[in-house]
Coordinates of C-alpha atoms in Angstrom, one line a residue:
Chain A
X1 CA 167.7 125.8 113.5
X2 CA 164.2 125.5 113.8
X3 CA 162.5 122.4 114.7
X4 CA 158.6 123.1 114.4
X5 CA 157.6 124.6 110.9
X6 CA 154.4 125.7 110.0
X7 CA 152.5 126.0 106.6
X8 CA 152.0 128.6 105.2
X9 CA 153.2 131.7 107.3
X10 CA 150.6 133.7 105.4
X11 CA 147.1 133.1 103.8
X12 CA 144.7 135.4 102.8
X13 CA 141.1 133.7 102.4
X14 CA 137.3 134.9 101.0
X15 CA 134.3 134.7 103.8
X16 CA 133.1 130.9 104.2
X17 CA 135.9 129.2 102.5
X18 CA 138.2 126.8 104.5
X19 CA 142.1 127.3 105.6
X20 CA 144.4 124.1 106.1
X21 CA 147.4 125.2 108.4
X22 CA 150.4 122.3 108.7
X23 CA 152.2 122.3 111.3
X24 CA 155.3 119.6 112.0
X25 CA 157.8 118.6 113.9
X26 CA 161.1 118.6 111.9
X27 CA 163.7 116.3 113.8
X28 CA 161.7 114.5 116.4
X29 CA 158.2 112.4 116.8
X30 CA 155.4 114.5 118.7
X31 CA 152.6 112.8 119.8
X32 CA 151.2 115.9 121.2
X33 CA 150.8 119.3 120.0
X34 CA 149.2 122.2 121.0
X35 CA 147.4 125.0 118.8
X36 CA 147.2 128.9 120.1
X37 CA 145.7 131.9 118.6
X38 CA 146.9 135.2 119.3
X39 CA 145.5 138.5 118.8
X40 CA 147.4 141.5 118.1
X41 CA 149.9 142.5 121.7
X42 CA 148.1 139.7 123.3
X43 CA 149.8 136.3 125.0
X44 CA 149.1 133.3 123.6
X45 CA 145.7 131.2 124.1
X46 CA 145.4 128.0 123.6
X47 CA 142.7 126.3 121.3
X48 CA 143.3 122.7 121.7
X49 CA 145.4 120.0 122.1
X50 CA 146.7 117.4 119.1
X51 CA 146.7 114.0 119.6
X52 CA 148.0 111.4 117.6
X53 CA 146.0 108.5 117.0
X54 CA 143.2 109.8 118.5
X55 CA 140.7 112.8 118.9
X56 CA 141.7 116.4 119.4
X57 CA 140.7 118.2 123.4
X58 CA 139.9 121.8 123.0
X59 CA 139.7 124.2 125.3
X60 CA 136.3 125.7 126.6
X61 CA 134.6 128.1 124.3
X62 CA 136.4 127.1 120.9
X63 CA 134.2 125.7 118.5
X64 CA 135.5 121.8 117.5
X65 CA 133.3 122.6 114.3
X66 CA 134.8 125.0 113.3
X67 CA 138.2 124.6 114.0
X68 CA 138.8 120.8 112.5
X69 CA 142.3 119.1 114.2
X70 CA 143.9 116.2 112.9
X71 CA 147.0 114.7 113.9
X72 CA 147.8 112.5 111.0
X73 CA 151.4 111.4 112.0
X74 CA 154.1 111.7 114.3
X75 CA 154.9 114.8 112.8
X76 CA 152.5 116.1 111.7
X77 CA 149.2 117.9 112.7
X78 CA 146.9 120.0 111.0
X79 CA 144.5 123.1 111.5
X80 CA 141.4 123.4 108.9
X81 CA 139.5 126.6 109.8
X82 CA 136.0 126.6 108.2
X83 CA 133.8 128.7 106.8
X84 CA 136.4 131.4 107.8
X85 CA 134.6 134.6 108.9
X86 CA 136.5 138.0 109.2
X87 CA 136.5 137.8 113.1
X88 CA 138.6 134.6 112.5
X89 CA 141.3 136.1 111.1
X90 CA 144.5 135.6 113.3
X91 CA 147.5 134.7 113.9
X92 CA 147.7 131.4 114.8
X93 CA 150.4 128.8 116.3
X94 CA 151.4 125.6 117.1
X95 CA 153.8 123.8 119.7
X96 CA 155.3 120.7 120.1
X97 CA 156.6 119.1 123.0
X98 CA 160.3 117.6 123.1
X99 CA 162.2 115.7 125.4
X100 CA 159.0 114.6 127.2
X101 CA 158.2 117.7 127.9
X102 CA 161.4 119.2 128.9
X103 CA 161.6 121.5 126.0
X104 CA 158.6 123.1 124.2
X105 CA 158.9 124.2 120.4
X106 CA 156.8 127.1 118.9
X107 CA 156.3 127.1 115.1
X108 CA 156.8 130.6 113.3
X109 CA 153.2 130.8 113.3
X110 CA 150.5 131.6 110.6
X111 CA 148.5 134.9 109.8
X112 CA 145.2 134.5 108.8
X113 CA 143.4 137.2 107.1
X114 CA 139.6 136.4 106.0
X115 CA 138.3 139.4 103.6
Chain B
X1 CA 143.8 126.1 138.0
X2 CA 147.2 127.7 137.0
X3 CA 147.6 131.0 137.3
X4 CA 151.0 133.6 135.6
X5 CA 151.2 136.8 136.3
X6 CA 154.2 138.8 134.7
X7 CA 155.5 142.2 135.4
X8 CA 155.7 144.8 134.3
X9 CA 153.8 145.0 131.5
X10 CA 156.7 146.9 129.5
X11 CA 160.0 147.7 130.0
X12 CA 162.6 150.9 128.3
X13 CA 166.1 150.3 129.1
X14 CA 168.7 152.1 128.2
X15 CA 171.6 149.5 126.2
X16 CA 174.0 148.4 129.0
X17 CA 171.4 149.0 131.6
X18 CA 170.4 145.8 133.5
X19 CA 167.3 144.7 134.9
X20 CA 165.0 142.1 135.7
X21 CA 161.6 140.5 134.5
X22 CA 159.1 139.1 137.0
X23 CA 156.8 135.7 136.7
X24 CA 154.5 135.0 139.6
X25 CA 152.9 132.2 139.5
X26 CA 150.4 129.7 141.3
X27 CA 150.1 125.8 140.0
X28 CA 148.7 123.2 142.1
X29 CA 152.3 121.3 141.5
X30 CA 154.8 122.5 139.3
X31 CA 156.2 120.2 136.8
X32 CA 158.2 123.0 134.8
X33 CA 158.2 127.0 133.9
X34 CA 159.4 128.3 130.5
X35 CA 160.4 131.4 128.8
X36 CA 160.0 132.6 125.9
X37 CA 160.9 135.3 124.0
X38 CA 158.5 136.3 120.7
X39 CA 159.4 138.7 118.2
X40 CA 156.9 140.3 116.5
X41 CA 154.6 138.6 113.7
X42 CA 156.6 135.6 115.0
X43 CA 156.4 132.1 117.2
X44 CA 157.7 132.1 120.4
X45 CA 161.6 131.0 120.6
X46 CA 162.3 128.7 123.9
X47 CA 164.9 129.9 125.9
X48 CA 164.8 128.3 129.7
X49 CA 162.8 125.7 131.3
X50 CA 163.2 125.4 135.4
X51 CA 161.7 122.9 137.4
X52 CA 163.1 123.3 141.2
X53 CA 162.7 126.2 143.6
X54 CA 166.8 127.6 143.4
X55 CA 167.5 126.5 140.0
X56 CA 169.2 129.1 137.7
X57 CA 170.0 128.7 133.7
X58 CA 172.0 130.9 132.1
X59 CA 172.3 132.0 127.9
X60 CA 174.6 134.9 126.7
X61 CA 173.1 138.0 128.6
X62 CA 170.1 136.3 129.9
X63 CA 169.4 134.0 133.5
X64 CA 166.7 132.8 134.6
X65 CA 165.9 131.9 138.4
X66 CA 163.2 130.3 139.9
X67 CA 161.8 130.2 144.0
X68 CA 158.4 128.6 145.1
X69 CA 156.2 131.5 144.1
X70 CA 158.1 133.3 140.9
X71 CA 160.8 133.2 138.3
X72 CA 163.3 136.1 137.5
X73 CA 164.4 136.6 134.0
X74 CA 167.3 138.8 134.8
X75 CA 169.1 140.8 131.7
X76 CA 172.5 141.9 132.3
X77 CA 173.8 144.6 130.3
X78 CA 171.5 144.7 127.2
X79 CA 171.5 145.4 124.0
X80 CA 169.2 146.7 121.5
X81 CA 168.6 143.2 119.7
X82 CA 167.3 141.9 123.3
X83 CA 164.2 144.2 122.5
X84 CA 161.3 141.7 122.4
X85 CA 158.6 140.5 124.5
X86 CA 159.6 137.9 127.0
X87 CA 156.9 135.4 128.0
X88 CA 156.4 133.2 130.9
X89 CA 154.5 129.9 130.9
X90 CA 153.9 127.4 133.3
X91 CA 153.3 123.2 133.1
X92 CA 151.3 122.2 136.1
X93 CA 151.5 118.3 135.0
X94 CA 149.2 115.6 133.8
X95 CA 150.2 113.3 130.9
X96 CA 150.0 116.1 128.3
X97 CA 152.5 119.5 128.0
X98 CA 149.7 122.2 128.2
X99 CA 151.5 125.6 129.1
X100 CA 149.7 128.2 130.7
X101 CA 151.3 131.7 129.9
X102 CA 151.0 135.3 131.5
X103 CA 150.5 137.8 129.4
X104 CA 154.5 138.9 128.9
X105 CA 156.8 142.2 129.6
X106 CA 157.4 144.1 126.4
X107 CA 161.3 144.8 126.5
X108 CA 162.3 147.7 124.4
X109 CA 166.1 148.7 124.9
X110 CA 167.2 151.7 123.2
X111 CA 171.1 152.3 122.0

């Protein structure tokens, strides 16, 4: 079954409103988790990394702004997308490691679609 | 920095028709290389990780192998259901898990 779950698998959200996207780990503590975007029949890339307890690392060219990570618990970690624009719209995805590493768990992922 | 390159890019096979799926890659120390295999308008589902140059894992029709330079995904007598698009990521180390991925083969096999 699956053991990263993401919330909600589809939102649909006006021009300068804000998106929250949960994501969680369902049967093990993750003090590390990863977000990616990917565009249509593209790979994955990452945004940034979720750390517990302490400020989010993102990747070069994603705005921290804009993309708002907070890793409120164990098992949980959260994506706020602000003032969505239309170029924003996505499908985004997170990842948890297990095992110390040995196993990495995708979520089912979230499509954004800013109108 | 880490570098995957997969190949090819897309792949028809016919059902029962085996093949294999490359993953090059270049890390400046492996600590582990995963694949994946997405479906579409969903998250990537783990299948393998490898760590050692000669180390093979093995799941229903599906074995991975792995040698100092690339990984082999090889798919022995398909079916249709194994359409998808396989990725390949690599973990290079440091305290955190970050993968890097290659852009994936597209595996379409038809009955």
């Amino acid at each position: 079954g699956a053991v990263v779950s993401q919330h909600p698998s589809r939102v649909i959200c006006k021009s300068g409103t804000s998106v929250k996207i949960e994501c969680r780990s369902l049967d093990f503590q993750a003090t590390t988790m990863f977000w990616y975007r990917q565009f249509p029949k593209k790979s994955l890339m990452l945004m940034a990394t979720s750390n517990e307890g302490s400020k989010a690392t993102y990747e070069q060219g994603v705005e921290k702004d804009k993309f708002l990570i907070n890793h409120a618990s164990l098992t949980l970690s959260t994506l706020t997308v602000t003032s969505a624009h239309p170029e924003d719209s996505s499908f985004y995805i997170c990842s948890a490691p297990r095992l110390a590493g040995v196993e990495q768990y995708f979520g089912p992922g979230t499509r954004l679609t800013v109108t | 920095e880490d570098q995957v390159t997969q190949s090819p890019e897309a792949l028809r096979l016919q059902e029962g028709e085996s093949s294999s799926l490359n993953c090059s890659y270049t890390v400046s120390g492996l600590r582990g290389l995963f694949w994946y295999r997405q479906d579409p308008g969903k998250g990537p589902e783990f299948l393998f990780t490898l760590y050692s140059a000669g180390e093979e894992k093995e799941k229903e029709r599906l074995k991975a192998t792995l040698t100092k330079k690339e990984s082999f995904l090889h798919i022995t007598a398909p079916k249709p259901e194994d359409s998808a698009t396989y990725l390949c990521a690599v973990n290079s180390g440091g305290s955190n898990y970050k993968l890097t991925f290659g852009k994936g083969t597209l595996l379409t096999v038809n009955p």
